[in-house]
Coordinates of C-alpha atoms in Angstrom, one line a residue:
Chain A
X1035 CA -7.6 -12.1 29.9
X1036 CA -6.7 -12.5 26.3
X1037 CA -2.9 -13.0 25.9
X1038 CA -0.9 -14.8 23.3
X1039 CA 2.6 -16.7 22.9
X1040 CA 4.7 -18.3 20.7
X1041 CA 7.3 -20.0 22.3
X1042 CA 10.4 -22.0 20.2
X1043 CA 8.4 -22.2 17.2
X1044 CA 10.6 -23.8 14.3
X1045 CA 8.2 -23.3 11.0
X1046 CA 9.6 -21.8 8.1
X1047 CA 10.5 -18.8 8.2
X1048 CA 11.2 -19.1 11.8
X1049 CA 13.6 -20.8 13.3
X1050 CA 13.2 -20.7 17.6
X1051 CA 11.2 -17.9 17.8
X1052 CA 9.5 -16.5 20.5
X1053 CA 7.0 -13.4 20.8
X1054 CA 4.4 -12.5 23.8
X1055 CA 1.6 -10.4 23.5
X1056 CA 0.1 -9.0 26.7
X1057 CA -3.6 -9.4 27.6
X1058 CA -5.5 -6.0 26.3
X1059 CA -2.6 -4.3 23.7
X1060 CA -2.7 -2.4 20.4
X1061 CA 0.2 -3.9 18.6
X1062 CA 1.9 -3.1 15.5
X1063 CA 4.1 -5.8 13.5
X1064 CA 6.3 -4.4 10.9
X1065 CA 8.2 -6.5 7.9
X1066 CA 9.1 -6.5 4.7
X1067 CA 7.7 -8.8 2.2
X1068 CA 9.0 -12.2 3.0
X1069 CA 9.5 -11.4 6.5
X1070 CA 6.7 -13.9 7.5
X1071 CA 4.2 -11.8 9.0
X1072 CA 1.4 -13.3 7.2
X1073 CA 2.7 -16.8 8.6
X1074 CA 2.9 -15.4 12.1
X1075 CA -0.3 -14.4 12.4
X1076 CA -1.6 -17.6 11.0
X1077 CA 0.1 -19.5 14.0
X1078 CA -1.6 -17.6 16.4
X1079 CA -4.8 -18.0 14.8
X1080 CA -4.1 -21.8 14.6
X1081 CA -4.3 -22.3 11.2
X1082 CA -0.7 -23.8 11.2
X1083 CA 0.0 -27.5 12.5
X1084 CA 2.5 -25.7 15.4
X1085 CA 2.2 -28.4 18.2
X1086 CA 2.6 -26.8 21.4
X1087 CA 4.0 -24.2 20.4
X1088 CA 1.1 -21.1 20.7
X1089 CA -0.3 -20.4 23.8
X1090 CA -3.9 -18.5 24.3
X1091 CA -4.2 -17.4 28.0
X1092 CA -1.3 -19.8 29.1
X1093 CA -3.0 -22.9 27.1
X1094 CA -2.0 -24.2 24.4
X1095 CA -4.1 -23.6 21.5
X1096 CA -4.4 -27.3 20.5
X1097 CA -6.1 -27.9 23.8
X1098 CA -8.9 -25.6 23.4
X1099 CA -11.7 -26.7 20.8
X1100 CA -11.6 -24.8 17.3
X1101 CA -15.3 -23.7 17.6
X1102 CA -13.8 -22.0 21.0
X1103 CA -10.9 -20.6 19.4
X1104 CA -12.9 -19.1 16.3
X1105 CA -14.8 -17.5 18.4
X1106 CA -11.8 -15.8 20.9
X1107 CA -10.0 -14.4 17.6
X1108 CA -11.1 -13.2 14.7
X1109 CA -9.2 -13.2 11.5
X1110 CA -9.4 -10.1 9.5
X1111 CA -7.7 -11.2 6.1
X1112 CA -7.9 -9.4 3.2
X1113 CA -7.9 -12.5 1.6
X1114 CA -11.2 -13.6 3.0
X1115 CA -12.8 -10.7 1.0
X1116 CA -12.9 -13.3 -2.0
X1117 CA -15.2 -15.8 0.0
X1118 CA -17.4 -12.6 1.1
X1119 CA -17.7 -10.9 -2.1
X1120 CA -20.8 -12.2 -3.5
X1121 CA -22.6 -11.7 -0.2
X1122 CA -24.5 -8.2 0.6
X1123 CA -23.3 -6.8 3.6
X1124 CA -26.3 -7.4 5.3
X1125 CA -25.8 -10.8 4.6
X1126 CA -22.6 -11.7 5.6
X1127 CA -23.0 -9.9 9.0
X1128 CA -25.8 -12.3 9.2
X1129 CA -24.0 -15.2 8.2
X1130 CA -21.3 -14.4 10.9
X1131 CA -23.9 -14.7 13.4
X1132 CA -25.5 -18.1 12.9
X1133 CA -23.6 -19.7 14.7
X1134 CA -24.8 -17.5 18.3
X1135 CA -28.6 -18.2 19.1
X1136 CA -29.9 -14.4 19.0
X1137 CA -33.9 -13.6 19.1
X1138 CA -34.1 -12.0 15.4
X1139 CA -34.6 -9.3 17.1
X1140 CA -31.6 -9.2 19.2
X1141 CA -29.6 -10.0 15.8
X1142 CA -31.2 -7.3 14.2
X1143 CA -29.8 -4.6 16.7
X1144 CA -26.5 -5.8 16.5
X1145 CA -25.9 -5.5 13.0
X1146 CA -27.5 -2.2 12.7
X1147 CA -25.0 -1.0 15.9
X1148 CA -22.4 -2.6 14.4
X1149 CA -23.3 -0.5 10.6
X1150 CA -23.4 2.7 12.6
X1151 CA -20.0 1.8 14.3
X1152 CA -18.3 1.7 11.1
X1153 CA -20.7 4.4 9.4
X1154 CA -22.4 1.8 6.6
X1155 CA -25.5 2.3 7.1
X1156 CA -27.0 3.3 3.7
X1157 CA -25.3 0.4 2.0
X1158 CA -26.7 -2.7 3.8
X1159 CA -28.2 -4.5 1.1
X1160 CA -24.8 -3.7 -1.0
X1161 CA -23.0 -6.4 -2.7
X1162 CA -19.8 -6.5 -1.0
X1163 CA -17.9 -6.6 -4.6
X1164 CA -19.5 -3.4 -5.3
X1165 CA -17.9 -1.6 -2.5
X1166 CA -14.1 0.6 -2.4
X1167 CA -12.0 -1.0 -1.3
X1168 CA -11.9 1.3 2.3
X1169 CA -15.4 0.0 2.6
X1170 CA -14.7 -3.9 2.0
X1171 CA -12.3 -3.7 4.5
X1172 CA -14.6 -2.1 7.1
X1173 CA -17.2 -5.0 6.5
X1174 CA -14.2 -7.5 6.7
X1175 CA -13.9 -6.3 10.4
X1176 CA -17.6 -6.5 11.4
X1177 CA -18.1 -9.6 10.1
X1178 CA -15.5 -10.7 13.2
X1179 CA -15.8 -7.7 15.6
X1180 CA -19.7 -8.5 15.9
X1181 CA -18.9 -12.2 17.3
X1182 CA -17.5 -10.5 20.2
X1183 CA -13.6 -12.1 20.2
X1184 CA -11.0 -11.0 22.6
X1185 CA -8.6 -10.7 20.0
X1186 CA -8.6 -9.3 16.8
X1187 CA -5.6 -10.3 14.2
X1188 CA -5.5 -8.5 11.3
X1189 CA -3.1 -9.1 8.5
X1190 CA -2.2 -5.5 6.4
X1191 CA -5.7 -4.4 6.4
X1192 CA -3.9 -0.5 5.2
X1193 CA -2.2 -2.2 2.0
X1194 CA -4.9 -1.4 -0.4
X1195 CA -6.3 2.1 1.3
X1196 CA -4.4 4.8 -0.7
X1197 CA -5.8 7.8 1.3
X1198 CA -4.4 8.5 4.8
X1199 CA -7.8 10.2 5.9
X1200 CA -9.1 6.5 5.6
X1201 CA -6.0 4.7 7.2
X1202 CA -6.8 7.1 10.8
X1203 CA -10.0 6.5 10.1
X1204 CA -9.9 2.9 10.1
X1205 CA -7.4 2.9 12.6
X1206 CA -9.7 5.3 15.2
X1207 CA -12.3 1.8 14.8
X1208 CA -9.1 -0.1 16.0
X1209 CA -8.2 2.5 18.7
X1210 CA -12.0 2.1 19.6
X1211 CA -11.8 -1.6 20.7
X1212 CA -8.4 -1.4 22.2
X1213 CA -10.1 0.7 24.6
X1214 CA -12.9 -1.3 25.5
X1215 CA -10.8 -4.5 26.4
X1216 CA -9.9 -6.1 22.9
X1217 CA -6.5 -7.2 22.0
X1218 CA -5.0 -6.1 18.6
X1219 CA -2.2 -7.6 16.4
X1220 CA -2.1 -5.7 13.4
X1221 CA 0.7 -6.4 10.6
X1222 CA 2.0 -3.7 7.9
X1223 CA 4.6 -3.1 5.6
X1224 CA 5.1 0.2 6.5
X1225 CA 6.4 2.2 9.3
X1226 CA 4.8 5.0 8.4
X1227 CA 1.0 3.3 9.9
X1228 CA 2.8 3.6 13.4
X1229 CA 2.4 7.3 13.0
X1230 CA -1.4 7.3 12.6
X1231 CA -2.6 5.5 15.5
X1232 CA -1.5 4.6 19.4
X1233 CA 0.5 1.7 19.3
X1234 CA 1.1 0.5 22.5
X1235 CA 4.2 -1.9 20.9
X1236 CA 5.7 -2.3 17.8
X1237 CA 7.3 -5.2 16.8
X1238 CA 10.1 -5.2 13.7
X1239 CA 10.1 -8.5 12.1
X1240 CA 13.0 -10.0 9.2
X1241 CA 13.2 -13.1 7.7
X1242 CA 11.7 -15.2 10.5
X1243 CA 13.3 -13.1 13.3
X1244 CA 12.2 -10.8 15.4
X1245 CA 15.1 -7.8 15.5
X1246 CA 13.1 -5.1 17.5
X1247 CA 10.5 -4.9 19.9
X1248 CA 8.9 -1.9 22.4
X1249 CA 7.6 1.3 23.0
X1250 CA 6.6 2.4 19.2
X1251 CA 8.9 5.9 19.0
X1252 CA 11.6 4.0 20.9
X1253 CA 11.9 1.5 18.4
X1254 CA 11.8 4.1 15.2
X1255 CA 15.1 5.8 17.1
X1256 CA 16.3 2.8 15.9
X1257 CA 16.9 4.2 12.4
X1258 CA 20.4 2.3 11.3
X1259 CA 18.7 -0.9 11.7
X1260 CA 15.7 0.3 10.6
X1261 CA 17.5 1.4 7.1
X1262 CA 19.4 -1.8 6.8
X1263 CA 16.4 -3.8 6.3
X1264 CA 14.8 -1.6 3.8
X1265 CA 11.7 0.3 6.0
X1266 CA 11.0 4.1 5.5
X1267 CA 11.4 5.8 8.9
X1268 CA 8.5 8.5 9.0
X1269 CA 9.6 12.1 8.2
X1270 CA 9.3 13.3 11.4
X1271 CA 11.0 10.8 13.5
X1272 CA 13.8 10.8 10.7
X1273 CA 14.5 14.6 10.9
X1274 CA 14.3 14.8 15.0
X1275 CA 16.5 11.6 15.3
X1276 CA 19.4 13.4 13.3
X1277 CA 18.8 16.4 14.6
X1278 CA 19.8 14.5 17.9
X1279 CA 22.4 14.0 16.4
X1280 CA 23.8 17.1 15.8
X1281 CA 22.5 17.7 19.5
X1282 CA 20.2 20.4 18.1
X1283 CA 17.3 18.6 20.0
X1284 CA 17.2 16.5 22.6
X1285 CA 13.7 14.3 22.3
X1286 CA 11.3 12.8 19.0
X1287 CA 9.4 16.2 18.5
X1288 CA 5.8 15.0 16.3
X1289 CA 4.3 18.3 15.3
X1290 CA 6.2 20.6 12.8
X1291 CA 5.7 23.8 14.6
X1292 CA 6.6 22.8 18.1
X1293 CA 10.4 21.3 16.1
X1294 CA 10.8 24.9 14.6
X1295 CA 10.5 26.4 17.9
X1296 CA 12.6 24.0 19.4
X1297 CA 15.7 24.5 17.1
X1298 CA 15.1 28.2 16.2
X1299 CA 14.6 29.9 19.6
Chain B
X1019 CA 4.5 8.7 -26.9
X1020 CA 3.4 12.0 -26.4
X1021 CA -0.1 11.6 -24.5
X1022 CA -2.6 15.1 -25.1
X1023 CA -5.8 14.9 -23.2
X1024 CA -8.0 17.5 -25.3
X1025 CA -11.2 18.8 -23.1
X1026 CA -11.8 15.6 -21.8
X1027 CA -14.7 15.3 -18.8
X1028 CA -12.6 13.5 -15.7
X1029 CA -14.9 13.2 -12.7
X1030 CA -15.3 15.9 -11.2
X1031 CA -13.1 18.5 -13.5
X1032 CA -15.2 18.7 -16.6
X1033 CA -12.9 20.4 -19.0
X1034 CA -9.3 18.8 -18.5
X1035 CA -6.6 19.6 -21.1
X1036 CA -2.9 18.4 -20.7
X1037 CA 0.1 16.9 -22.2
X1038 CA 1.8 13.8 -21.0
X1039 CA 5.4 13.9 -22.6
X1040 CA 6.8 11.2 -24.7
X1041 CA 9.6 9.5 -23.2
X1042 CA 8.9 10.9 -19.2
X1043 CA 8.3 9.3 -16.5
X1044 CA 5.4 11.0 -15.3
X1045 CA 2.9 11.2 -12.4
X1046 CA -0.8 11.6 -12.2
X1047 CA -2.5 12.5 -9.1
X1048 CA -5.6 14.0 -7.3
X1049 CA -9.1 12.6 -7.6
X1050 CA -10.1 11.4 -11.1
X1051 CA -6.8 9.7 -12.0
X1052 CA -8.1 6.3 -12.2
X1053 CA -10.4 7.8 -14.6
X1054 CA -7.3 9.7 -16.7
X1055 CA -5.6 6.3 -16.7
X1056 CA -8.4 3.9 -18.0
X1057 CA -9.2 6.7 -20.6
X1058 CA -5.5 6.2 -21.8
X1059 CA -5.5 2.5 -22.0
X1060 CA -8.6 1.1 -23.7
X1061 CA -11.7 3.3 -22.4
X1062 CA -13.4 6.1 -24.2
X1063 CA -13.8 9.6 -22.5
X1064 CA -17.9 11.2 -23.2
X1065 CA -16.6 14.3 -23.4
X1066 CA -13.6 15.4 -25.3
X1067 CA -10.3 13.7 -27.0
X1068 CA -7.3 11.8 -26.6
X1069 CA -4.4 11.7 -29.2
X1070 CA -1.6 9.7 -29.1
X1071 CA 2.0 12.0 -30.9
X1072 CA -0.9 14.0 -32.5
X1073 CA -2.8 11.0 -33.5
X1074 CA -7.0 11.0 -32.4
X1075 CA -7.3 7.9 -30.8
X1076 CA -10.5 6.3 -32.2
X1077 CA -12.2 2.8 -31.6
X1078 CA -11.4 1.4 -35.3
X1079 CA -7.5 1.8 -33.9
X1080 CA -8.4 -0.4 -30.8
X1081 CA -5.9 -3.0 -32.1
X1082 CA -3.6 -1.1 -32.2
X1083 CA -3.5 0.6 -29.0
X1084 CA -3.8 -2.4 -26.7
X1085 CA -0.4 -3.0 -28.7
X1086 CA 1.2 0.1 -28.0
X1087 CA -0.4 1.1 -24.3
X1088 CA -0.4 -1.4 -21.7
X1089 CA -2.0 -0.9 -18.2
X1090 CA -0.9 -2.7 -15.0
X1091 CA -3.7 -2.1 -12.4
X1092 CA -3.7 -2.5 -8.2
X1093 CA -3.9 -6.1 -8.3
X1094 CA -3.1 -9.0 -10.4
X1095 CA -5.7 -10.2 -11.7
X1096 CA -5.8 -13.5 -13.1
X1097 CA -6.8 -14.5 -16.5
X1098 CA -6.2 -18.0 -16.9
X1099 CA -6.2 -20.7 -14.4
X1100 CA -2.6 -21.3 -15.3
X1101 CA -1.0 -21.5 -11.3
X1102 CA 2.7 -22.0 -12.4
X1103 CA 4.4 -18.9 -13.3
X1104 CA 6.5 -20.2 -16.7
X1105 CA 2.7 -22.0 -18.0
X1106 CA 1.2 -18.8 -17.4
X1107 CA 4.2 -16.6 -19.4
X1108 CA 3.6 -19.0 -22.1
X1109 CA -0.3 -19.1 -22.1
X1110 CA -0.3 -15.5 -22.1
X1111 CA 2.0 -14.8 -25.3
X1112 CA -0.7 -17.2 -27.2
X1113 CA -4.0 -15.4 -26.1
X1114 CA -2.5 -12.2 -26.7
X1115 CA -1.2 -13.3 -29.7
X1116 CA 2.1 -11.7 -28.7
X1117 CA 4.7 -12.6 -31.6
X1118 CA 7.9 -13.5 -30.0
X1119 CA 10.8 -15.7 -31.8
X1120 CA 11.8 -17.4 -28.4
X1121 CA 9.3 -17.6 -26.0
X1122 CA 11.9 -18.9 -23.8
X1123 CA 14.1 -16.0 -24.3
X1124 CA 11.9 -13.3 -24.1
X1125 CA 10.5 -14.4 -20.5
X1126 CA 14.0 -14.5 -19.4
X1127 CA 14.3 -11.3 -20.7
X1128 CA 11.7 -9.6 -18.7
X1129 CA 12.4 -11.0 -15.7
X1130 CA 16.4 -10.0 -15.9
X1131 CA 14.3 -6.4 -16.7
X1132 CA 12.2 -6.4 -13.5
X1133 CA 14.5 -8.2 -11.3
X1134 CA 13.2 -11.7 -10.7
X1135 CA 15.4 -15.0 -11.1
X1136 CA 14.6 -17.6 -13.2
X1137 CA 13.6 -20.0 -10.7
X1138 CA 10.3 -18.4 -9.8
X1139 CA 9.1 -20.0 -13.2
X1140 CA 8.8 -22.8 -11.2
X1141 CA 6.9 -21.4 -8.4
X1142 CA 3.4 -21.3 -7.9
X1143 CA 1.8 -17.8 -8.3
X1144 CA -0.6 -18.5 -5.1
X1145 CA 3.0 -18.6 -3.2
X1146 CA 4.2 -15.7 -4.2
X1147 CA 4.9 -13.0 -1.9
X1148 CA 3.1 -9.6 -2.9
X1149 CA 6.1 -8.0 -4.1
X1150 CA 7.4 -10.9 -6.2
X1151 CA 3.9 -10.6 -8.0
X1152 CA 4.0 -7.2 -8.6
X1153 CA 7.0 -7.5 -10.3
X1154 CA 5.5 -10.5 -12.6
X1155 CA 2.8 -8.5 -13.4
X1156 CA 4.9 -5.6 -14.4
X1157 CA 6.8 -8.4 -16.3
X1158 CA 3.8 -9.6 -18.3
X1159 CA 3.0 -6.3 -19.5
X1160 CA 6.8 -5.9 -20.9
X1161 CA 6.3 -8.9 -22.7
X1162 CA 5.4 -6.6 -25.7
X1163 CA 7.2 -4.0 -26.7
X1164 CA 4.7 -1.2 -26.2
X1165 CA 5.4 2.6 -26.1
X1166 CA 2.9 3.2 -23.1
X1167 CA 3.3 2.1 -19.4
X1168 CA 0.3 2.5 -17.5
X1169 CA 0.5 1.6 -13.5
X1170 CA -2.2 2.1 -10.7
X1171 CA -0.6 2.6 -7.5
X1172 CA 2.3 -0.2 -8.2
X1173 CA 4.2 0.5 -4.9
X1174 CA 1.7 -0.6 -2.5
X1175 CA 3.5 -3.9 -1.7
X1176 CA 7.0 -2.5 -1.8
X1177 CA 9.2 -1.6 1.0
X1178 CA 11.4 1.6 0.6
X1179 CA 14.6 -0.6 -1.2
X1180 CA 12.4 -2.3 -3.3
X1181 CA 10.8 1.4 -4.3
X1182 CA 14.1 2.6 -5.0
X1183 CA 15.1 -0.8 -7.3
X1184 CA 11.4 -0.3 -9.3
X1185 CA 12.0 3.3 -10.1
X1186 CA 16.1 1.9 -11.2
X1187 CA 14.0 -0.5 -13.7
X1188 CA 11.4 2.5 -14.8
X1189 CA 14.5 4.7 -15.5
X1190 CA 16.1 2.5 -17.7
X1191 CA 13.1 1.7 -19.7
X1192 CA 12.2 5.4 -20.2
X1193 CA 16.2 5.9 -21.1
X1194 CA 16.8 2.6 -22.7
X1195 CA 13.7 1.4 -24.4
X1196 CA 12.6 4.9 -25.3
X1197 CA 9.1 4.3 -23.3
X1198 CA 6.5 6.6 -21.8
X1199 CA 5.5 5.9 -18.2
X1200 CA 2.8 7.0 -16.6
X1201 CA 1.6 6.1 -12.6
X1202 CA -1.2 6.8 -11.0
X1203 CA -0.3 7.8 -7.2
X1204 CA -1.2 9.5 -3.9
X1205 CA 1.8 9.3 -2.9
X1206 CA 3.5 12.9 -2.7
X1207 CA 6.5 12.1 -1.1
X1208 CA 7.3 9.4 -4.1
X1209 CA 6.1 12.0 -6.5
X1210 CA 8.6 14.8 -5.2
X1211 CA 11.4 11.9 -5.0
X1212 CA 11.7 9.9 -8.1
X1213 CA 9.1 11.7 -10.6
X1214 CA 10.3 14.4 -13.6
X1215 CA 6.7 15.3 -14.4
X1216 CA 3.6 15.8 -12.9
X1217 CA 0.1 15.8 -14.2
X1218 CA -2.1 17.0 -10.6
X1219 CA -5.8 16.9 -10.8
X1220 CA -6.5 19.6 -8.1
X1221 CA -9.5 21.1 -7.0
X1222 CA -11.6 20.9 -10.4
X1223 CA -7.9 22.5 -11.9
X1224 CA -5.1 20.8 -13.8
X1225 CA -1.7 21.2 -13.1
X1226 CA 1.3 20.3 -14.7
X1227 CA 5.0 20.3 -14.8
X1228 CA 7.9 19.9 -12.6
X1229 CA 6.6 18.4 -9.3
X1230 CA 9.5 20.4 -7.3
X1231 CA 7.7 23.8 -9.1
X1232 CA 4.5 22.6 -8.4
X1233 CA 4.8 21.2 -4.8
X1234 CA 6.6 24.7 -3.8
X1235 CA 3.9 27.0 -5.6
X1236 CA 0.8 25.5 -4.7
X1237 CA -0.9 26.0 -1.4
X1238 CA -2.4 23.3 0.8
X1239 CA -1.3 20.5 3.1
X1240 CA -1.3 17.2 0.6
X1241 CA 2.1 17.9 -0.3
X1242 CA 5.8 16.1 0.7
X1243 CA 6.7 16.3 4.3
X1244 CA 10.2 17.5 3.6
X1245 CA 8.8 20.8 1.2
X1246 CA 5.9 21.4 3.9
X1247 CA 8.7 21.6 6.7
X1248 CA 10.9 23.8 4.8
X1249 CA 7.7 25.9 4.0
X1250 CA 6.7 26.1 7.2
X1251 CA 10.2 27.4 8.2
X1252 CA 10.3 30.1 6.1
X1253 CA 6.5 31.0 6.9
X1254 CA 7.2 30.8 10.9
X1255 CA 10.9 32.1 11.4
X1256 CA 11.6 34.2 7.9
X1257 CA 14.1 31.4 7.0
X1258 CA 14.6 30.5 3.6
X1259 CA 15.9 27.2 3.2
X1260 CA 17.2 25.5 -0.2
X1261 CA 15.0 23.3 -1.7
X1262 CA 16.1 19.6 -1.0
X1263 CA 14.7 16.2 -1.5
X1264 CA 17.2 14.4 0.9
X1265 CA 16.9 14.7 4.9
X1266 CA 20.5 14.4 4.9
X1267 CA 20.5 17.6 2.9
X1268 CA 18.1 19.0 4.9
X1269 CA 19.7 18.8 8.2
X1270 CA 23.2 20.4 6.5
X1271 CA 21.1 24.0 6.4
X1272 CA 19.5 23.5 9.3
X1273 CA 22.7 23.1 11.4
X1274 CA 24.1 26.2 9.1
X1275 CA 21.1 28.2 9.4
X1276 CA 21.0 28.1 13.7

């Protein structure tokens, strides 16, 4: 079980706001800047003072003890990279396991799984400063993937990766974990992330409040809404949901081809 | 400024000639931009020349050009330890040696310029949000009035109305203040949207010129979504649709064309 809660939570931006995420989802949180995504995902990590507000498996997360809590979500903050940057990558995957008591040996094989899971290997003793930027954030998320949390929040881990090969690359790690039991709450700035991985919700967040919430390509139907607050609705989605319309189709059609066919024959 | 790379070595196209026009706003994409961009602002290529309106640009003239060219890169990077915004604005005019006859009035200036109110001078720059500082960073290079905009993906922390309000403020100091701007970018659908020129570092080849020409005559997937639809049209069903940038466009010829 690894759900969390927010419930009434009065913290600026927010003002009585309530989410839920379910025990073992891939979520997606969507804002503009300012919308308080950042500040959301700090409540749920506890890093605010919320009192009684955020629930981890039902119990509030000022009940259970912080060295608990660190270790049932990990944090994947771009912001972090600064305290990581003079460390090699060897290291700081080290460093994130001192706190378990592995055999060296033990340690050892983890780190070198956990290199070959996000396809480092040749660049272990690496300063982490020296790395791209689609690198840095890959160490960013083994330094908290290898203490083993049941949720994983990461706050716009895409912003700084340019090339979309890398965004679905990164994302197939995420995709990875999801299936194996671990909880995601991912934030991003762009709709256009939804399109590159399986969401199982997506969550639209403004100013504090949270206007839409649900099935990923449910939500993007949304595209009035959508426009008001200022988010690009991917191409695709874009075209089919006026082409609906115009009653030239009658469902969100992905691949390029399979549309053409659709309006055309 | 006219910008003329003259056989210059860009990683991994070892012989790259091309013009930047003065006055344009102009894009630069394709692997070895970051290269094209740094060799424009204060680096020096190994291989080959870069002249400024016809002008070599040689290290003796290094004063000169960090006057004239200024480069805002991904992040803000902080020079001072300055953490509220109007200290910093005024710390920066004095290391730079920036002559100004109001300091005051010139930072109000460039914040009308990239859309920020007055009161962030009293805000912390650790609590600014990501597009607020992008837009003070843009601000501190406008500081000085230079010919040359440089920028290194700037609309990574913008949403799709902020896009559209950066791209107002570029327009009007290519139109207004005369200047050449020149942005590094992946982004093809931006390119084909809001850019006039294109400078596209393709497979060891250089292109240039209109990006509506370009995206339409070159081959290959990294292109915008709307011209690889209307491509794919024509190439599947014989239907020649017109060349459009807006989906609301778009949809007018579909519903004609069925």
């Amino acid at each position: 079980m690894s759900s969390l809660a927010i419930d009434d939570l009065s913290l600026s931006p927010f003002k009585n706001f309530a989410i839920f995420f379910s025990n073992h989802s891939f979520n997606l949180i969507v804002g503009t800047s300012g919308s308080g995504k950042t500040r959301l995902l700090k409540a749920l990590a506890g890093l605010l003072k919320t009192q009684e507000k955020v629930r981890y498996n039902r119990t509030y997360i000022e009940k259970i003890s912080f060295s608990k809590l660190q270790g049932k979500i990990g944090l994947v903050f771009p912001e972090l990279l600064s305290s990581l940057s003079s460390f090699t990558v060897e290291d700081s995957l080290k460093n994130s396991l001192e706190s378990f008591s592995y055999e060296k040996k033990e340690q050892e094989e983890k780190i070198k799984n956990m290199l070959s899971f996000i396809n480092i290997t040749g660049k272990r003793k690496k300063y982490i400063k020296d790395l791209s930027a689609f690198e840095q954030l890959k160490i960013l998320f083994a330094v908290e993937l290898i203490k083993e949390p049941e949720v994983l929040l990461l706050d716009e881990p895409l912003k700084k990766i340019v090339s979309k090969e890398e965004k679905k690359s990164f994302l197939k790690l995420l995709e990875h974990c999801y299936q194996k039991g671990l909880t995601i709450i991912m934030t991003s700035s762009s709709l256009e992330d939804t399109m590159l991985s399986s969401f199982t919700q997506l969550y639209i967040l403004d100013h504090g409040n949270l206007i839409l919430k649900g099935e990923p390509l449910e939500v993007l139907k949304k595209d009035s809404i959508l426009n008001k607050l200022g988010l690009k609705i991917p191409f695709m989605v874009d075209l089919c949901v006026k082409l609906e319309y115009y009653k030239m189709v009658d469902e969100i059609i992905l691949e390029e081809e399979k549309l053409i066919d659709k309006i055309w024959n | 400024m006219e910008i003329r790379f003259s056989h210059v070595t860009l990683t991994p196209i070892e012989d790259t000639s091309f013009v930047i026009p003065k006055e344009s706003l102009t894009a630069i994409t394709g692997a070895g931009k970051e290269e094209a961009l740094r060799f424009m602002a204060e680096a020096f290529p190994t291989k080959g020349n870069i002249y400024y309106n016809g002008e070599k640009k040689l290290k003796r003239n290094l004063k000169k050009y960090k006057k004239e060219i200024k480069y805002v890169g991904v992040d803000f990077e902080k020079e001072f330890s300055f953490e509220n915004v109007y200290e910093y604005y005024i710390y920066y005019l004095r290391y730079h040696h920036i002559k100004v006859k109001d300091p005051s009035e010139s930072i109000y200036n460039v914040l009308k310029i990239v859309g920020l109110e007055e009161k962030v001078l009293n805000d912390n720059l650790s609590n600014l949000s990501s597009s607020v500082l992008k837009r003070f960073q843009l601000s501190l290079a406008l500081l000085e009035d230079s010919q040359i905009l440089l920028l290194e993906e700037p609309f990574l922390s913008f949403h799709e109305k902020e896009i559209k309000e950066i791209f107002s403020i570029l327009e009007t100091l290519k139109e207004k203040f005369h200047k050449t701007i020149v942005i590094a970018t992946e982004d093809h659908n931006l390119i084909y949207q809001y850019f006039n020129y294109l400078v596209w570092l393709k497979d060891k080849m250089v292109l240039s010129g209109s990006p509506e020409e370009l995206y339409y005559q070159v081959e290959g997937k990294d292109k915008p979504e709307i011209v690889h639809f209307i491509q794919m049209v024509e190439e599947k069903k014989g239907i020649k649709l017109d060349h459009r940038k807006d989906i609301r466009d778009l949809i007018k010829d579909i519903y004609r064309s069925v």
